[in-house]
Amino acid sequence: MDRIRTVRKAVIPVAGNGTRFLPATKAVPKEMLTIVDRPVVQYAVDEAHQAGIDHIVFVTSRNKQAIEDHFDDTPELISSLSRAGKTAQISELEAMLPKAGSVSFTRQQAPLGLGHAVWCARDLIGDEPFALLLPDMVSFGARGCMAGLMELYREVGSNVVGVEQCAPEDASKYGIVGKGETVQHGFAVTEMVEKPAMGRAPSNYYLNGRYILQPEIFSILSHQSRGAGNEIQLTDGMLKLSETQAFHAHPYEGRTFDCGSKHGFIEANVTFALARADIGDIVFQSVREIMLSHESRIRAA
Ligand code: G1P
């Protein structure tokens, strides 16, 4: 096998306009909606950093300036926190601040699909493998999903994807992979299909929005015709790449919340809040009381 090239950069596409969350997303990018007290996009950045990836490339669009600001320094805020003696908050903000020069932004000028958004990052990535994290998909577990992808990548090289098992009726919402031979950190992918019609899914392993891809994907995407939903689909590009390069899948040992849906977003908020040392107990009490009174209202109805 060729020497396995290091993954130094992660692409995070944040160009979608979040219509499912209107009116909240009229003026606020959907990636800035919060899970407890951190914006959704912060979880993807933390996960990439945790996996040892330093440089983040955001693919943005119009009206997404809040994301750029979020990853910039805030000297006025720091001085006012400092005057108020709020040292813990200062440390938290400082720890979150990316190193100077380690974040890049490029724009997707038209909403032509995920494959097109990834292709927009081609010049910033160059000729090297890269990670891709879809920020709507939020990992919850002892570690983020990308750390496991990196282990699988170091084992097998080439291209790797994160997967999880879904209920058969949910398969048509996602990209689905076929399961082949098992390796230490996952399995070989035998086929991939984007949003298969009911009963046509090759397995119940769905793509959970985490990828490590070789740069040859870019030239494929530049010729890629539109697929499902009349969009340039990343999965179609990966399928083409799989004709010449291997793909393996890493089943995530934690759980991914689909924060692109209202119910996934609310589940994520409750789950992350319950796991927090500072508010977990009080949230648990409140949620329990809410559920009990809701149940008795349903019974009485
Ligand atoms: C995209 C991918 C799909 C993947 C999903 C995860 O779909 O195309 O393969 O399973 O993300 O969220 P989208 O959510 O953009 O429809």
Tab-separated table of C-alpha atoms and ligand atoms in Angstrom:
chain	number	residue	atom	x	y	z
A	1	MET	CA	0.000	0.000	0.000
A	2	ASP	CA	1.079	3.588	-0.634
A	3	ARG	CA	2.231	5.596	2.346
A	4	ILE	CA	-0.868	6.850	4.192
A	5	ARG	CA	-0.925	10.641	3.890
A	6	THR	CA	-1.691	12.747	6.955
A	7	VAL	CA	-5.082	14.436	7.256
A	8	ARG	CA	-4.414	18.071	8.214
A	9	LYS	CA	-7.585	19.851	7.165
A	10	ALA	CA	-11.302	19.451	7.717
A	11	VAL	CA	-14.071	20.865	5.549
A	12	ILE	CA	-17.243	21.969	7.345
A	13	PRO	CA	-20.044	22.970	4.926
A	14	VAL	CA	-22.240	25.692	6.461
A	15	ALA	CA	-23.921	27.107	3.365
A	16	GLY	CA	-27.422	25.612	3.778
A	17	ASN	CA	-30.175	28.119	4.484
A	18	GLY	CA	-31.951	26.237	7.276
A	19	THR	CA	-35.514	26.555	6.015
A	20	ARG	CA	-36.591	23.764	8.384
A	21	PHE	CA	-35.871	26.074	11.307
A	22	LEU	CA	-37.660	29.191	10.093
A	23	PRO	CA	-38.420	31.687	11.531
A	24	ALA	CA	-35.432	31.125	13.914
A	25	THR	CA	-33.085	31.138	10.920
A	26	LYS	CA	-34.340	34.346	9.307
A	27	ALA	CA	-31.388	36.315	10.668
A	28	VAL	CA	-29.325	33.637	12.480
A	29	PRO	CA	-27.470	30.902	10.563
A	30	LYS	CA	-28.848	27.477	11.523
A	31	GLU	CA	-25.320	26.421	12.523
A	32	MET	CA	-25.406	29.104	15.234
A	33	LEU	CA	-28.482	27.666	16.972
A	34	THR	CA	-27.335	26.338	20.314
A	35	ILE	CA	-27.136	22.942	21.898
A	36	VAL	CA	-27.181	24.041	25.556
A	37	ASP	CA	-24.758	26.994	25.346
A	38	ARG	CA	-22.574	26.237	22.323
A	39	PRO	CA	-23.544	26.750	18.704
A	40	VAL	CA	-24.090	23.568	16.706
A	41	VAL	CA	-21.052	24.319	14.485
A	42	GLN	CA	-18.751	24.472	17.520
A	43	TYR	CA	-19.321	20.758	18.175
A	44	ALA	CA	-17.997	19.849	14.707
A	45	VAL	CA	-14.926	22.066	15.135
A	46	ASP	CA	-14.186	20.567	18.569
A	47	GLU	CA	-14.585	17.078	17.130
A	48	ALA	CA	-12.103	17.804	14.311
A	49	HIS	CA	-9.591	19.258	16.781
A	50	GLN	CA	-10.066	16.269	19.099
A	51	ALA	CA	-9.217	13.990	16.145
A	52	GLY	CA	-5.930	15.892	15.675
A	53	ILE	CA	-6.993	18.011	12.680
A	54	ASP	CA	-5.747	21.601	12.931
A	55	HIS	CA	-7.097	23.509	9.960
A	56	ILE	CA	-10.805	24.076	9.349
A	57	VAL	CA	-12.192	25.135	5.961
A	58	PHE	CA	-15.740	26.480	6.169
A	59	VAL	CA	-17.849	26.565	3.028
A	60	THR	CA	-20.257	29.404	3.764
A	61	SER	CA	-22.831	31.453	1.850
A	62	ARG	CA	-24.505	34.838	2.103
A	63	ASN	CA	-25.691	35.883	5.585
A	64	LYS	CA	-23.358	33.556	7.459
A	65	GLN	CA	-21.053	36.230	8.916
A	66	ALA	CA	-22.008	35.239	12.462
A	67	ILE	CA	-20.033	32.012	11.964
A	68	GLU	CA	-16.883	33.935	11.008
A	69	ASP	CA	-17.336	36.201	14.017
A	70	HIS	CA	-17.836	33.239	16.320
A	71	PHE	CA	-14.393	31.882	15.403
A	72	ASP	CA	-12.665	35.257	15.773
A	73	ASP	CA	-11.202	36.928	18.841
A	74	THR	CA	-13.410	39.217	20.981
A	75	PRO	CA	-11.030	41.644	22.738
A	76	GLU	CA	-13.790	44.021	23.943
A	77	LEU	CA	-15.754	41.140	25.457
A	78	ILE	CA	-12.617	39.727	27.116
A	79	SER	CA	-11.788	43.127	28.688
A	80	SER	CA	-15.293	43.573	30.031
A	81	LEU	CA	-15.294	39.999	31.429
A	82	SER	CA	-11.901	40.731	32.941
A	83	ARG	CA	-13.170	43.923	34.626
A	84	ALA	CA	-16.017	41.834	36.058
A	85	GLY	CA	-13.547	39.168	37.305
A	86	LYS	CA	-15.178	36.430	35.189
A	87	THR	CA	-12.014	34.383	34.768
A	88	ALA	CA	-13.698	31.036	34.062
A	89	GLN	CA	-15.560	32.481	31.076
A	90	ILE	CA	-12.387	34.129	29.803
A	91	SER	CA	-10.545	30.800	29.949
A	92	GLU	CA	-13.379	29.085	28.105
A	93	LEU	CA	-13.421	31.690	25.323
A	94	GLU	CA	-9.631	31.604	25.021
A	95	ALA	CA	-9.541	27.812	24.844
A	96	MET	CA	-12.109	27.889	22.006
A	97	LEU	CA	-10.270	30.470	19.921
A	98	PRO	CA	-8.679	28.780	16.891
A	99	LYS	CA	-4.979	29.455	16.282
A	100	ALA	CA	-4.402	32.441	13.980
A	101	GLY	CA	-4.448	31.286	10.358
A	102	SER	CA	-5.996	27.898	11.137
A	103	VAL	CA	-9.482	28.738	9.819
A	104	SER	CA	-10.381	29.503	6.191
A	105	PHE	CA	-13.648	30.512	4.579
A	106	THR	CA	-14.878	30.122	1.036
A	107	ARG	CA	-18.359	30.647	-0.351
A	108	GLN	CA	-20.753	28.410	-2.176
A	109	GLN	CA	-22.516	30.945	-4.366
A	110	ALA	CA	-25.554	28.826	-5.233
A	111	PRO	CA	-27.233	25.957	-3.337
A	112	LEU	CA	-26.321	23.186	-5.767
A	113	GLY	CA	-25.910	20.361	-3.245
A	114	LEU	CA	-23.418	18.860	-0.810
A	115	GLY	CA	-21.138	17.567	-3.593
A	116	HIS	CA	-20.901	21.086	-4.986
A	117	ALA	CA	-20.248	22.586	-1.519
A	118	VAL	CA	-17.330	20.177	-1.005
A	119	TRP	CA	-15.998	20.960	-4.492
A	120	CYS	CA	-15.950	24.676	-3.533
A	121	ALA	CA	-13.199	23.833	-0.991
A	122	ARG	CA	-10.869	22.296	-3.622
A	123	ASP	CA	-8.310	25.114	-3.807
A	124	LEU	CA	-8.125	25.492	-0.040
A	125	ILE	CA	-7.569	21.748	0.410
A	126	GLY	CA	-5.182	21.193	-2.497
A	127	ASP	CA	-3.744	17.783	-3.300
A	128	GLU	CA	-4.139	16.050	0.052
A	129	PRO	CA	-6.670	13.896	1.892
A	130	PHE	CA	-9.137	15.799	4.034
A	131	ALA	CA	-11.824	15.247	6.625
A	132	LEU	CA	-15.408	16.343	6.077
A	133	LEU	CA	-17.851	16.941	8.917
A	134	LEU	CA	-21.499	17.844	8.313
A	135	PRO	CA	-22.272	20.060	11.293
A	136	ASP	CA	-25.998	19.192	11.479
A	137	MET	CA	-24.918	15.725	12.527
A	138	VAL	CA	-23.718	16.061	16.114
A	139	SER	CA	-21.731	13.255	17.774
A	140	PHE	CA	-22.494	12.324	21.346
A	141	GLY	CA	-20.295	9.770	23.081
A	142	ALA	CA	-17.043	9.193	24.945
A	143	ARG	CA	-15.395	10.733	21.882
A	144	GLY	CA	-16.491	12.265	18.598
A	145	CYS	CA	-16.922	10.053	15.552
A	146	MET	CA	-13.984	11.603	13.651
A	147	ALA	CA	-11.412	10.167	16.111
A	148	GLY	CA	-12.603	6.662	15.155
A	149	LEU	CA	-12.456	7.523	11.439
A	150	MET	CA	-8.838	8.587	11.882
A	151	GLU	CA	-8.010	5.209	13.468
A	152	LEU	CA	-9.659	3.375	10.582
A	153	TYR	CA	-7.881	5.685	8.119
A	154	ARG	CA	-4.488	4.950	9.702
A	155	GLU	CA	-5.327	1.235	9.400
A	156	VAL	CA	-6.557	1.106	5.790
A	157	GLY	CA	-5.785	4.511	4.159
A	158	SER	CA	-7.795	5.515	1.104
A	159	ASN	CA	-11.329	6.767	1.865
A	160	VAL	CA	-13.308	6.220	5.034
A	161	VAL	CA	-16.828	7.122	6.147
A	162	GLY	CA	-18.684	7.159	9.466
A	163	VAL	CA	-21.805	5.000	9.732
A	164	GLU	CA	-24.495	4.086	12.205
A	165	GLN	CA	-27.445	1.741	12.050
A	166	CYS	CA	-30.883	3.198	11.460
A	167	ALA	CA	-34.427	1.858	11.529
A	168	PRO	CA	-35.334	0.463	8.050
A	169	GLU	CA	-38.030	3.151	7.608
A	170	ASP	CA	-35.379	5.890	8.034
A	171	ALA	CA	-33.003	4.532	5.357
A	172	SER	CA	-34.533	6.713	2.626
A	173	LYS	CA	-33.460	9.882	4.519
A	174	TYR	CA	-29.732	9.137	4.267
A	175	GLY	CA	-26.885	7.726	2.209
A	176	ILE	CA	-26.684	3.967	2.835
A	177	VAL	CA	-23.645	1.682	2.441
A	178	GLY	CA	-23.372	-2.055	1.778
A	179	LYS	CA	-21.283	-4.047	4.301
A	180	GLY	CA	-18.314	-6.131	3.167
A	181	GLU	CA	-15.292	-7.707	4.845
A	182	THR	CA	-14.561	-6.712	8.442
A	183	VAL	CA	-11.300	-4.970	9.406
A	184	GLN	CA	-10.076	-3.957	12.876
A	185	HIS	CA	-11.800	-0.561	13.029
A	186	GLY	CA	-14.726	-1.136	10.657
A	187	PHE	CA	-15.625	-2.855	7.402
A	188	ALA	CA	-15.160	-2.569	3.645
A	189	VAL	CA	-17.924	-0.726	1.792
A	190	THR	CA	-19.380	-2.727	-1.099
A	191	GLU	CA	-21.837	-0.133	-2.405
A	192	MET	CA	-23.305	3.292	-1.603
A	193	VAL	CA	-26.683	4.703	-2.460
A	194	GLU	CA	-28.077	8.137	-1.678
A	195	LYS	CA	-31.564	8.155	-0.170
A	196	PRO	CA	-32.654	4.718	-1.462
A	197	ALA	CA	-36.325	4.130	-2.183
A	198	MET	CA	-38.195	2.071	0.424
A	199	GLY	CA	-36.962	-1.544	0.350
A	200	ARG	CA	-33.946	-0.748	-1.873
A	201	ALA	CA	-31.358	-0.067	0.880
A	202	PRO	CA	-28.388	-2.496	0.790
A	203	SER	CA	-28.193	-2.452	4.632
A	204	ASN	CA	-29.265	-0.238	7.536
A	205	TYR	CA	-25.824	1.412	7.866
A	206	TYR	CA	-26.351	5.081	7.068
A	207	LEU	CA	-23.719	7.739	6.413
A	208	ASN	CA	-23.616	9.824	9.571
A	209	GLY	CA	-21.931	12.891	8.062
A	210	ARG	CA	-18.272	12.054	8.781
A	211	TYR	CA	-15.797	11.345	5.968
A	212	ILE	CA	-12.083	11.226	5.138
A	213	LEU	CA	-11.665	11.576	1.385
A	214	GLN	CA	-8.814	11.568	-1.104
A	215	PRO	CA	-8.403	14.719	-3.229
A	216	GLU	CA	-9.298	12.840	-6.437
A	217	ILE	CA	-12.926	13.405	-5.362
A	218	PHE	CA	-12.614	17.028	-6.564
A	219	SER	CA	-12.089	16.262	-10.251
A	220	ILE	CA	-14.970	13.770	-10.085
A	221	LEU	CA	-17.240	16.384	-8.475
A	222	SER	CA	-16.368	18.932	-11.125
A	223	HIS	CA	-18.007	16.656	-13.727
A	224	GLN	CA	-20.715	15.250	-11.513
A	225	SER	CA	-24.240	15.543	-12.850
A	226	ARG	CA	-27.196	16.206	-10.569
A	227	GLY	CA	-28.652	13.267	-8.646
A	228	ALA	CA	-31.261	12.854	-5.863
A	229	GLY	CA	-33.214	16.068	-5.221
A	230	ASN	CA	-31.733	17.550	-8.431
A	231	GLU	CA	-28.541	18.345	-6.478
A	232	ILE	CA	-24.877	17.473	-7.037
A	233	GLN	CA	-24.614	14.642	-4.528
A	234	LEU	CA	-21.427	13.806	-2.677
A	235	THR	CA	-22.498	10.165	-2.433
A	236	ASP	CA	-22.664	9.907	-6.256
A	237	GLY	CA	-19.130	11.329	-6.448
A	238	MET	CA	-17.910	8.851	-3.834
A	239	LEU	CA	-19.512	6.023	-5.776
A	240	LYS	CA	-17.534	7.037	-8.854
A	241	LEU	CA	-14.327	7.335	-6.764
A	242	SER	CA	-14.953	3.837	-5.380
A	243	GLU	CA	-14.396	2.453	-8.913
A	244	THR	CA	-10.679	3.207	-8.465
A	245	GLN	CA	-10.150	3.592	-4.704
A	246	ALA	CA	-11.257	1.620	-1.644
A	247	PHE	CA	-13.864	2.837	0.840
A	248	HIS	CA	-14.184	1.566	4.396
A	249	ALA	CA	-16.766	2.424	7.042
A	250	HIS	CA	-16.326	2.992	10.758
A	251	PRO	CA	-19.433	2.257	12.854
A	252	TYR	CA	-19.560	5.054	15.418
A	253	GLU	CA	-19.604	3.722	18.965
A	254	GLY	CA	-21.568	6.756	20.234
A	255	ARG	CA	-24.738	8.305	18.895
A	256	THR	CA	-25.275	10.991	16.261
A	257	PHE	CA	-28.120	13.480	16.558
A	258	ASP	CA	-29.546	14.783	13.306
A	259	CYS	CA	-29.854	18.432	14.312
A	260	GLY	CA	-31.121	19.282	10.824
A	261	SER	CA	-34.510	18.044	12.104
A	262	LYS	CA	-36.434	19.720	14.916
A	263	HIS	CA	-36.865	16.545	16.852
A	264	GLY	CA	-33.170	15.582	16.557
A	265	PHE	CA	-32.196	19.072	17.659
A	266	ILE	CA	-34.424	18.907	20.748
A	267	GLU	CA	-33.198	15.389	21.596
A	268	ALA	CA	-29.616	16.657	21.340
A	269	ASN	CA	-30.356	19.573	23.653
A	270	VAL	CA	-31.904	17.339	26.301
A	271	THR	CA	-29.164	14.708	26.014
A	272	PHE	CA	-26.267	17.176	26.170
A	273	ALA	CA	-27.914	19.069	29.036
A	274	LEU	CA	-28.430	15.848	31.034
A	275	ALA	CA	-24.734	15.001	30.552
A	276	ARG	CA	-23.523	18.355	31.888
A	277	ALA	CA	-21.977	18.434	35.356
A	278	ASP	CA	-23.316	21.940	36.068
A	279	ILE	CA	-26.975	21.567	35.048
A	280	GLY	CA	-27.523	17.800	34.477
A	281	ASP	CA	-29.293	17.148	37.809
A	282	ILE	CA	-31.651	20.079	37.622
A	283	VAL	CA	-32.499	19.357	33.992
A	284	PHE	CA	-33.186	15.736	34.901
A	285	GLN	CA	-35.637	16.816	37.634
A	286	SER	CA	-37.384	19.271	35.317
A	287	VAL	CA	-37.650	16.862	32.389
A	288	ARG	CA	-39.023	14.174	34.692
A	289	GLU	CA	-41.651	16.505	36.097
A	290	ILE	CA	-42.615	17.719	32.632
A	291	MET	CA	-42.985	14.127	31.409
A	292	LEU	CA	-45.042	13.034	34.418
A	293	SER	CA	-47.455	15.932	34.144
A	294	HIS	CA	-47.674	15.474	30.370
A	295	GLU	CA	-48.479	11.790	30.836
A	296	SER	CA	-51.197	12.480	33.384
A	297	ARG	CA	-52.722	15.099	31.081
A	298	ILE	CA	-52.776	12.537	28.241
A	299	ARG	CA	-54.380	9.917	30.525
A	300	ALA	CA	-57.006	12.393	31.742
A	301	ALA	CA	-57.896	13.473	28.213
B	1	G1P	C1	-26.295	14.252	3.476
B	1	G1P	C2	-25.669	13.109	2.685
B	1	G1P	C3	-26.208	11.762	3.176
B	1	G1P	C4	-25.966	11.622	4.664
B	1	G1P	C5	-26.582	12.831	5.390
B	1	G1P	C6	-26.249	12.830	6.854
B	1	G1P	O1	-27.676	14.319	3.188
B	1	G1P	O2	-25.938	13.294	1.317
B	1	G1P	O3	-25.570	10.718	2.492
B	1	G1P	O4	-26.515	10.416	5.149
B	1	G1P	O5	-26.105	14.068	4.843
B	1	G1P	O6	-26.922	13.926	7.434
B	1	G1P	P1	-28.551	15.645	3.503
B	1	G1P	O7	-28.727	15.660	5.008
B	1	G1P	O8	-27.741	16.798	3.004
B	1	G1P	O9	-29.840	15.446	2.793
